[in-house]
Short mmCIF file of C-alpha atoms in Angstrom, two decimals:
data_model
loop_
_atom_site.label_atom_id
_atom_site.label_comp_id
_atom_site.label_asym_id
_atom_site.label_seq_id
_atom_site.Cartn_x
_atom_site.Cartn_y
_atom_site.Cartn_z
CA MET A 1 -23.37 -40.73 6.52
CA VAL A 2 -22.04 -37.18 6.84
CA LEU A 3 -18.91 -38.14 4.92
CA LEU A 4 -21.07 -39.64 2.17
CA LEU A 5 -23.07 -36.41 1.88
CA VAL A 6 -19.87 -34.34 1.68
CA ILE A 7 -18.51 -36.57 -1.10
CA LEU A 8 -21.82 -36.38 -2.96
CA ALA A 9 -21.94 -32.58 -2.64
CA SER A 10 -18.38 -32.31 -3.90
CA PHE A 11 -19.25 -34.53 -6.85
CA LEU A 12 -22.28 -32.40 -7.75
CA ILE A 13 -20.20 -29.22 -7.58
CA ASP A 14 -17.57 -30.73 -9.88
CA CYS A 15 -20.29 -31.84 -12.32
CA SER A 16 -21.89 -28.41 -12.32
CA ARG A 17 -18.57 -26.81 -13.21
CA ALA A 18 -17.60 -29.33 -15.86
CA THR A 19 -18.26 -28.45 -19.45
CA GLY A 20 -20.59 -30.63 -21.48
CA LEU A 21 -18.22 -30.52 -24.46
CA GLU A 22 -15.89 -33.40 -25.20
CA LYS A 23 -12.26 -32.31 -25.28
CA PHE A 24 -9.48 -33.63 -27.51
CA ASP A 25 -5.95 -32.92 -26.30
CA HIS A 26 -3.50 -32.11 -29.07
CA PRO A 27 0.06 -31.71 -27.69
CA ILE A 28 2.22 -28.94 -29.08
CA LYS A 29 5.44 -29.76 -30.93
CA VAL A 30 8.78 -29.29 -29.17
CA ASN A 31 9.33 -26.00 -31.04
CA GLY A 32 6.29 -24.51 -29.31
CA ASN A 33 4.34 -23.76 -32.50
CA LEU A 34 0.85 -24.78 -33.54
CA LYS A 35 0.01 -24.87 -37.24
CA PHE A 36 -3.13 -26.03 -39.00
CA LEU A 37 -5.17 -25.59 -42.17
CA VAL A 38 -8.82 -24.57 -42.39
CA VAL A 39 -11.08 -25.59 -45.29
CA GLY A 40 -14.82 -25.74 -45.75
CA ASP A 41 -17.62 -26.61 -48.17
CA TRP A 42 -15.56 -29.19 -49.99
CA GLY A 43 -17.09 -32.65 -50.46
CA ARG A 44 -17.76 -33.00 -54.19
CA LYS A 45 -15.83 -36.17 -55.14
CA GLY A 46 -12.93 -34.03 -56.35
CA ASP A 47 -15.02 -31.90 -58.70
CA TYR A 48 -15.29 -28.09 -58.85
CA ASN A 49 -11.53 -27.86 -58.19
CA GLN A 50 -11.77 -29.77 -54.90
CA SER A 51 -8.85 -31.92 -56.01
CA ALA A 52 -6.86 -28.85 -57.06
CA VAL A 53 -7.41 -27.22 -53.67
CA ALA A 54 -6.45 -30.50 -51.96
CA LEU A 55 -3.22 -30.60 -53.96
CA GLN A 56 -2.20 -27.14 -52.75
CA MET A 57 -3.27 -27.96 -49.20
CA GLY A 58 -0.88 -30.90 -49.31
CA LYS A 59 1.99 -28.69 -50.45
CA ILE A 60 1.37 -25.94 -47.90
CA GLY A 61 0.74 -28.53 -45.21
CA GLU A 62 4.15 -30.05 -45.85
CA GLU A 63 5.85 -26.66 -45.99
CA LEU A 64 4.36 -25.62 -42.64
CA ASP A 65 4.54 -29.08 -41.06
CA ILE A 66 0.93 -28.74 -39.90
CA ASP A 67 -0.50 -30.39 -36.80
CA PHE A 68 -4.03 -30.98 -38.09
CA VAL A 69 -6.83 -29.76 -40.38
CA VAL A 70 -10.05 -28.03 -39.34
CA SER A 71 -13.13 -28.42 -41.54
CA THR A 72 -15.84 -25.74 -41.27
CA GLY A 73 -18.61 -28.03 -42.51
CA ASP A 74 -20.64 -28.96 -45.58
CA ASN A 75 -18.38 -31.96 -45.82
CA PHE A 76 -20.46 -34.01 -48.26
CA TYR A 77 -22.58 -32.58 -51.04
CA THR A 78 -25.31 -32.31 -51.89
CA ASN A 79 -27.21 -34.03 -49.12
CA GLY A 80 -24.64 -35.31 -46.62
CA LEU A 81 -24.07 -39.05 -46.25
CA THR A 82 -26.76 -41.68 -46.76
CA GLY A 83 -25.24 -43.94 -44.10
CA GLU A 84 -22.00 -45.26 -42.62
CA HIS A 85 -21.23 -47.20 -45.81
CA ASP A 86 -21.92 -44.35 -48.24
CA PRO A 87 -19.06 -44.42 -50.82
CA ASN A 88 -19.16 -40.62 -50.82
CA PHE A 89 -17.03 -40.70 -47.65
CA LEU A 90 -14.16 -42.31 -49.55
CA GLU A 91 -14.80 -40.49 -52.81
CA SER A 92 -14.97 -37.00 -51.30
CA PHE A 93 -12.58 -37.35 -48.36
CA THR A 94 -10.17 -40.28 -48.22
CA ASN A 95 -9.45 -40.45 -51.97
CA VAL A 96 -9.09 -36.67 -52.37
CA TYR A 97 -6.93 -35.59 -49.43
CA LYS A 98 -4.13 -38.09 -50.08
CA ALA A 99 -1.05 -35.93 -49.47
CA LYS A 100 1.23 -37.08 -46.68
CA SER A 101 0.89 -33.79 -44.80
CA LEU A 102 -2.89 -34.17 -44.74
CA GLN A 103 -2.79 -37.54 -42.97
CA ASN A 104 -3.03 -35.76 -39.63
CA GLN A 105 -6.25 -35.50 -37.66
CA TRP A 106 -9.22 -33.74 -39.28
CA TYR A 107 -11.47 -31.97 -36.77
CA THR A 108 -14.84 -31.38 -38.34
CA VAL A 109 -18.17 -29.66 -37.69
CA LEU A 110 -21.44 -30.23 -39.53
CA GLY A 111 -22.87 -27.87 -42.14
CA ASN A 112 -26.45 -27.44 -43.32
CA HIS A 113 -25.87 -29.76 -46.29
CA ASP A 114 -24.62 -32.45 -43.88
CA TYR A 115 -27.90 -32.15 -41.98
CA ARG A 116 -29.78 -33.08 -45.17
CA GLY A 117 -28.33 -36.58 -44.93
CA ASP A 118 -27.84 -39.13 -42.17
CA VAL A 119 -26.20 -37.00 -39.49
CA GLU A 120 -25.67 -39.91 -37.13
CA ALA A 121 -23.65 -41.68 -39.84
CA GLN A 122 -21.31 -38.72 -40.21
CA LEU A 123 -20.90 -38.58 -36.43
CA SER A 124 -20.39 -42.33 -36.13
CA PRO A 125 -17.07 -43.64 -34.74
CA TYR A 126 -17.34 -46.32 -37.43
CA LEU A 127 -16.04 -43.79 -39.98
CA ARG A 128 -12.81 -43.61 -37.98
CA LYS A 129 -12.31 -47.29 -38.70
CA ILE A 130 -12.49 -46.47 -42.40
CA ASP A 131 -10.25 -43.40 -42.07
CA SER A 132 -8.66 -42.74 -38.68
CA ARG A 133 -8.18 -39.05 -39.45
CA TRP A 134 -11.90 -38.33 -39.19
CA ILE A 135 -13.25 -36.72 -36.01
CA CYS A 136 -16.71 -35.20 -36.37
CA LEU A 137 -18.91 -34.25 -33.43
CA ARG A 138 -21.70 -31.72 -33.09
CA SER A 139 -19.76 -29.49 -30.67
CA PHE A 140 -16.42 -30.16 -28.97
CA ILE A 141 -13.07 -28.66 -27.96
CA ILE A 142 -9.54 -29.05 -29.32
CA ASN A 143 -7.11 -28.36 -26.49
CA ALA A 144 -3.73 -27.40 -27.92
CA GLU A 145 -2.17 -26.12 -24.68
CA PHE A 146 -1.83 -22.36 -25.25
CA ALA A 147 -4.73 -22.39 -27.74
CA GLU A 148 -8.21 -23.84 -27.48
CA ILE A 149 -10.51 -24.30 -30.45
CA PHE A 150 -14.22 -24.52 -29.67
CA MET A 151 -16.13 -26.31 -32.43
CA VAL A 152 -19.81 -25.31 -32.46
CA ASP A 153 -22.82 -26.86 -34.21
CA THR A 154 -24.46 -23.79 -35.77
CA THR A 155 -27.00 -25.29 -38.21
CA PRO A 156 -29.74 -25.83 -35.57
CA PHE A 157 -29.63 -22.11 -34.75
CA VAL A 158 -30.93 -21.11 -38.20
CA LYS A 159 -34.72 -20.88 -38.06
CA GLU A 160 -35.12 -21.00 -41.84
CA TYR A 161 -34.14 -24.68 -41.98
CA PHE A 162 -37.02 -25.65 -39.69
CA VAL A 163 -39.72 -24.05 -41.85
CA GLU A 164 -38.52 -24.53 -45.43
CA THR A 165 -40.12 -27.39 -47.37
CA LYS A 166 -37.63 -27.75 -50.24
CA HIS A 167 -35.21 -29.90 -48.23
CA THR A 168 -35.48 -32.51 -45.49
CA TYR A 169 -33.19 -32.26 -42.46
CA ASP A 170 -32.13 -34.89 -39.94
CA TRP A 171 -33.08 -33.30 -36.63
CA ARG A 172 -32.59 -36.40 -34.49
CA ASN A 173 -31.15 -35.45 -31.09
CA VAL A 174 -31.67 -31.77 -31.88
CA MET A 175 -35.35 -31.28 -31.10
CA PRO A 176 -36.68 -29.33 -29.38
CA GLN A 177 -34.57 -26.72 -31.14
CA LYS A 178 -34.82 -24.09 -28.39
CA THR A 179 -33.55 -26.46 -25.70
CA TYR A 180 -30.77 -27.82 -27.91
CA THR A 181 -29.38 -24.41 -28.91
CA GLU A 182 -29.64 -23.10 -25.34
CA ASN A 183 -27.57 -26.07 -24.18
CA VAL A 184 -24.98 -25.52 -26.92
CA LEU A 185 -24.55 -21.91 -25.83
CA LYS A 186 -24.46 -22.86 -22.14
CA ASP A 187 -21.78 -25.49 -22.75
CA LEU A 188 -19.75 -23.05 -24.84
CA GLU A 189 -20.03 -20.29 -22.26
CA ASN A 190 -18.98 -22.64 -19.46
CA ALA A 191 -16.01 -23.85 -21.49
CA LEU A 192 -14.90 -20.33 -22.41
CA SER A 193 -15.21 -19.17 -18.80
CA GLU A 194 -12.99 -22.04 -17.65
CA SER A 195 -10.45 -21.68 -20.44
CA ARG A 196 -6.99 -20.41 -19.56
CA ALA A 197 -5.78 -20.58 -23.15
CA LYS A 198 -3.81 -17.67 -24.54
CA TRP A 199 -5.75 -17.93 -27.80
CA LYS A 200 -9.47 -18.70 -27.95
CA ILE A 201 -10.80 -19.71 -31.35
CA VAL A 202 -14.41 -20.61 -32.13
CA VAL A 203 -15.35 -22.53 -35.28
CA GLY A 204 -18.83 -22.93 -36.74
CA HIS A 205 -20.25 -23.58 -40.17
CA HIS A 206 -22.26 -20.39 -40.51
CA ALA A 207 -20.80 -16.91 -40.69
CA ILE A 208 -21.50 -14.36 -38.02
CA ARG A 209 -20.38 -11.58 -40.36
CA SER A 210 -20.13 -11.97 -44.14
CA VAL A 211 -20.51 -9.94 -47.31
CA GLY A 212 -20.87 -13.12 -49.36
CA HIS A 213 -23.99 -14.81 -50.73
CA HIS A 214 -25.60 -15.69 -47.38
CA GLY A 215 -24.49 -12.59 -45.52
CA ASP A 216 -24.70 -12.30 -41.74
CA THR A 217 -26.40 -15.08 -39.82
CA ASN A 218 -28.78 -13.05 -37.67
CA GLU A 219 -29.37 -15.82 -35.15
CA LEU A 220 -25.62 -15.99 -34.45
CA VAL A 221 -25.26 -12.21 -34.32
CA GLU A 222 -27.98 -12.12 -31.68
CA ARG A 223 -27.11 -15.21 -29.64
CA LEU A 224 -23.49 -16.28 -30.21
CA LEU A 225 -21.59 -13.04 -30.83
CA PRO A 226 -22.31 -11.53 -27.37
CA ILE A 227 -20.75 -14.61 -25.75
CA LEU A 228 -17.65 -14.39 -27.94
CA ARG A 229 -17.22 -10.75 -27.02
CA ALA A 230 -17.80 -11.37 -23.32
CA TYR A 231 -15.09 -14.05 -23.10
CA ASP A 232 -12.43 -12.38 -25.23
CA VAL A 233 -12.52 -14.80 -28.15
CA ASP A 234 -9.81 -13.91 -30.67
CA LEU A 235 -10.99 -15.57 -33.89
CA TYR A 236 -14.25 -16.91 -35.28
CA MET A 237 -13.83 -19.22 -38.28
CA ASN A 238 -16.58 -20.47 -40.56
CA GLY A 239 -17.55 -21.72 -43.99
CA HIS A 240 -21.05 -21.60 -45.59
CA ASP A 241 -20.28 -18.75 -47.97
CA HIS A 242 -18.17 -20.24 -50.76
CA CYS A 243 -15.39 -17.70 -50.59
CA LEU A 244 -12.40 -16.53 -48.56
CA GLU A 245 -13.08 -13.58 -46.34
CA HIS A 246 -11.71 -11.53 -43.44
CA ILE A 247 -13.85 -9.06 -41.48
CA SER A 248 -12.93 -7.28 -38.24
CA ASP A 249 -15.49 -6.83 -35.48
CA THR A 250 -16.35 -3.18 -34.85
CA GLU A 251 -16.83 -3.62 -31.08
CA SER A 252 -14.09 -6.04 -30.08
CA PRO A 253 -10.77 -7.52 -31.28
CA ILE A 254 -12.58 -10.55 -32.82
CA GLN A 255 -11.65 -11.39 -36.40
CA PHE A 256 -14.26 -13.15 -38.57
CA LEU A 257 -12.49 -15.53 -40.95
CA THR A 258 -14.41 -17.33 -43.67
CA SER A 259 -12.85 -20.39 -45.32
CA GLY A 260 -15.64 -21.96 -47.35
CA ALA A 261 -13.93 -22.27 -50.73
CA GLY A 262 -12.88 -25.91 -50.69
CA SER A 263 -14.60 -26.67 -53.99
CA LYS A 264 -17.45 -24.84 -55.73
CA ALA A 265 -17.11 -21.04 -55.45
CA TRP A 266 -19.59 -18.29 -56.26
CA ARG A 267 -17.99 -15.75 -58.56
CA GLY A 268 -19.20 -12.16 -58.18
CA ASP A 269 -21.69 -12.97 -55.41
CA VAL A 270 -20.73 -10.22 -52.99
CA LYS A 271 -22.23 -7.20 -51.26
CA GLY A 272 -20.97 -4.43 -49.02
CA LEU A 273 -17.28 -4.49 -49.96
CA ASN A 274 -16.91 -0.77 -49.23
CA SER A 275 -17.30 -1.29 -45.49
CA GLU A 276 -14.15 -0.45 -43.53
CA ASP A 277 -14.41 -3.61 -41.43
CA VAL A 278 -14.05 -5.83 -44.53
CA LYS A 279 -10.31 -6.47 -44.77
CA PHE A 280 -10.38 -9.08 -47.55
CA PHE A 281 -12.77 -10.89 -49.88
CA TYR A 282 -11.95 -13.45 -52.57
CA ASP A 283 -14.63 -15.20 -54.64
CA GLY A 284 -12.55 -18.14 -55.82
CA GLN A 285 -11.50 -21.50 -54.42
CA GLY A 286 -8.87 -21.84 -51.71
CA PHE A 287 -8.16 -22.40 -48.02
CA MET A 288 -6.53 -20.85 -44.99
CA SER A 289 -3.56 -21.57 -42.72
CA VAL A 290 -3.16 -20.64 -39.05
CA GLN A 291 0.22 -20.37 -37.31
CA LEU A 292 0.28 -19.80 -33.56
CA THR A 293 2.80 -19.30 -30.78
CA PRO A 294 1.88 -18.23 -27.23
CA THR A 295 2.34 -14.59 -28.29
CA HIS A 296 1.68 -14.46 -32.04
CA VAL A 297 -0.89 -15.52 -34.63
CA GLU A 298 -0.50 -15.38 -38.40
CA ILE A 299 -3.29 -16.07 -40.88
CA GLU A 300 -2.70 -16.70 -44.57
CA TYR A 301 -5.25 -17.33 -47.31
CA TYR A 302 -4.29 -19.30 -50.43
CA ASP A 303 -6.00 -19.56 -53.80
CA VAL A 304 -6.42 -22.70 -55.89
CA PHE A 305 -2.86 -22.30 -57.20
CA GLY A 306 -1.31 -22.06 -53.75
CA LYS A 307 -0.66 -18.32 -54.05
CA VAL A 308 -1.01 -16.26 -50.86
CA VAL A 309 -3.83 -13.79 -51.48
CA HIS A 310 -4.14 -12.29 -47.98
CA LYS A 311 -2.16 -12.13 -44.73
CA TRP A 312 -2.99 -10.93 -41.24
CA SER A 313 -1.16 -11.18 -37.93
CA ARG A 314 -1.42 -10.09 -34.33
CA THR A 315 0.90 -10.19 -31.32
CA LYS A 316 -0.09 -10.55 -27.68
CA GLN A 317 1.96 -9.94 -24.57
CA LEU A 318 2.31 -12.76 -22.06
CA HIS A 319 0.77 -11.91 -18.70
CA HIS A 320 2.72 -13.11 -15.68
CA THR A 321 0.94 -13.71 -12.42
CA ALA A 322 2.37 -11.67 -9.54
CA ILE A 323 3.83 -13.69 -6.67
#
């Protein structure tokens, strides 16, 4: 009986420490590098230069020999998918991203436009039977050994979507909103606290900082940003604003990287460019690449022609544990 209680107590302790986020292990290549592309706000059946961006992604993907692609959400316009058999999945994803280099895994979060459709369909494992590249969950982790990427479902944080009457949202498994978002943050905080990754990257659909059309997402500034700062997150990547953008945090080393230009872009829709923390803004279509080693990160933004329009890099020192 005593032994049974000890085993049960041990089990409960392990459960309390375990993160609630599903983790996907992505082994690093023999050369020790990790390379991936980031694109968002893309699913328009090839229109609005989506196909042109996809073409350049294929070329850069081959050049870099990428490991996978990260999507920052708004995967299917205008109102997500209607169901598991919606032809929009093939027309906006499978039939557009055909390049050999893009046949790697796609790790995807949901955007607000995705929530206007059948969310459960977009999350369904059935889509992987149609196209095995597709991995879409609400929140999860990509474990790439020296780097961990924490994918976060940000749409339910935005209060506006719960009161507006113009659009209908699929809030199944999200309500009550307060409980859901608290659990998302708790799971993320637990995962970040347990992470031993050299690089910590968080990905969500909505911007924390932006000078684009939507601007800052106040709910994320208030609730998510303090957690990122507390656990030494290096990069926050997002879409939502249809642009390419790089902003530095004023209170920490965090870099805010917007890649939401996978198709339709908003020309001239910008504010606050004179701020010193805004390192780059581009109001055309394009995407981003990320190249990582245990000690170095390099970010490059590309326009619709494949031209590099912005670069940024940082080096970290390896910390060795004293014996």
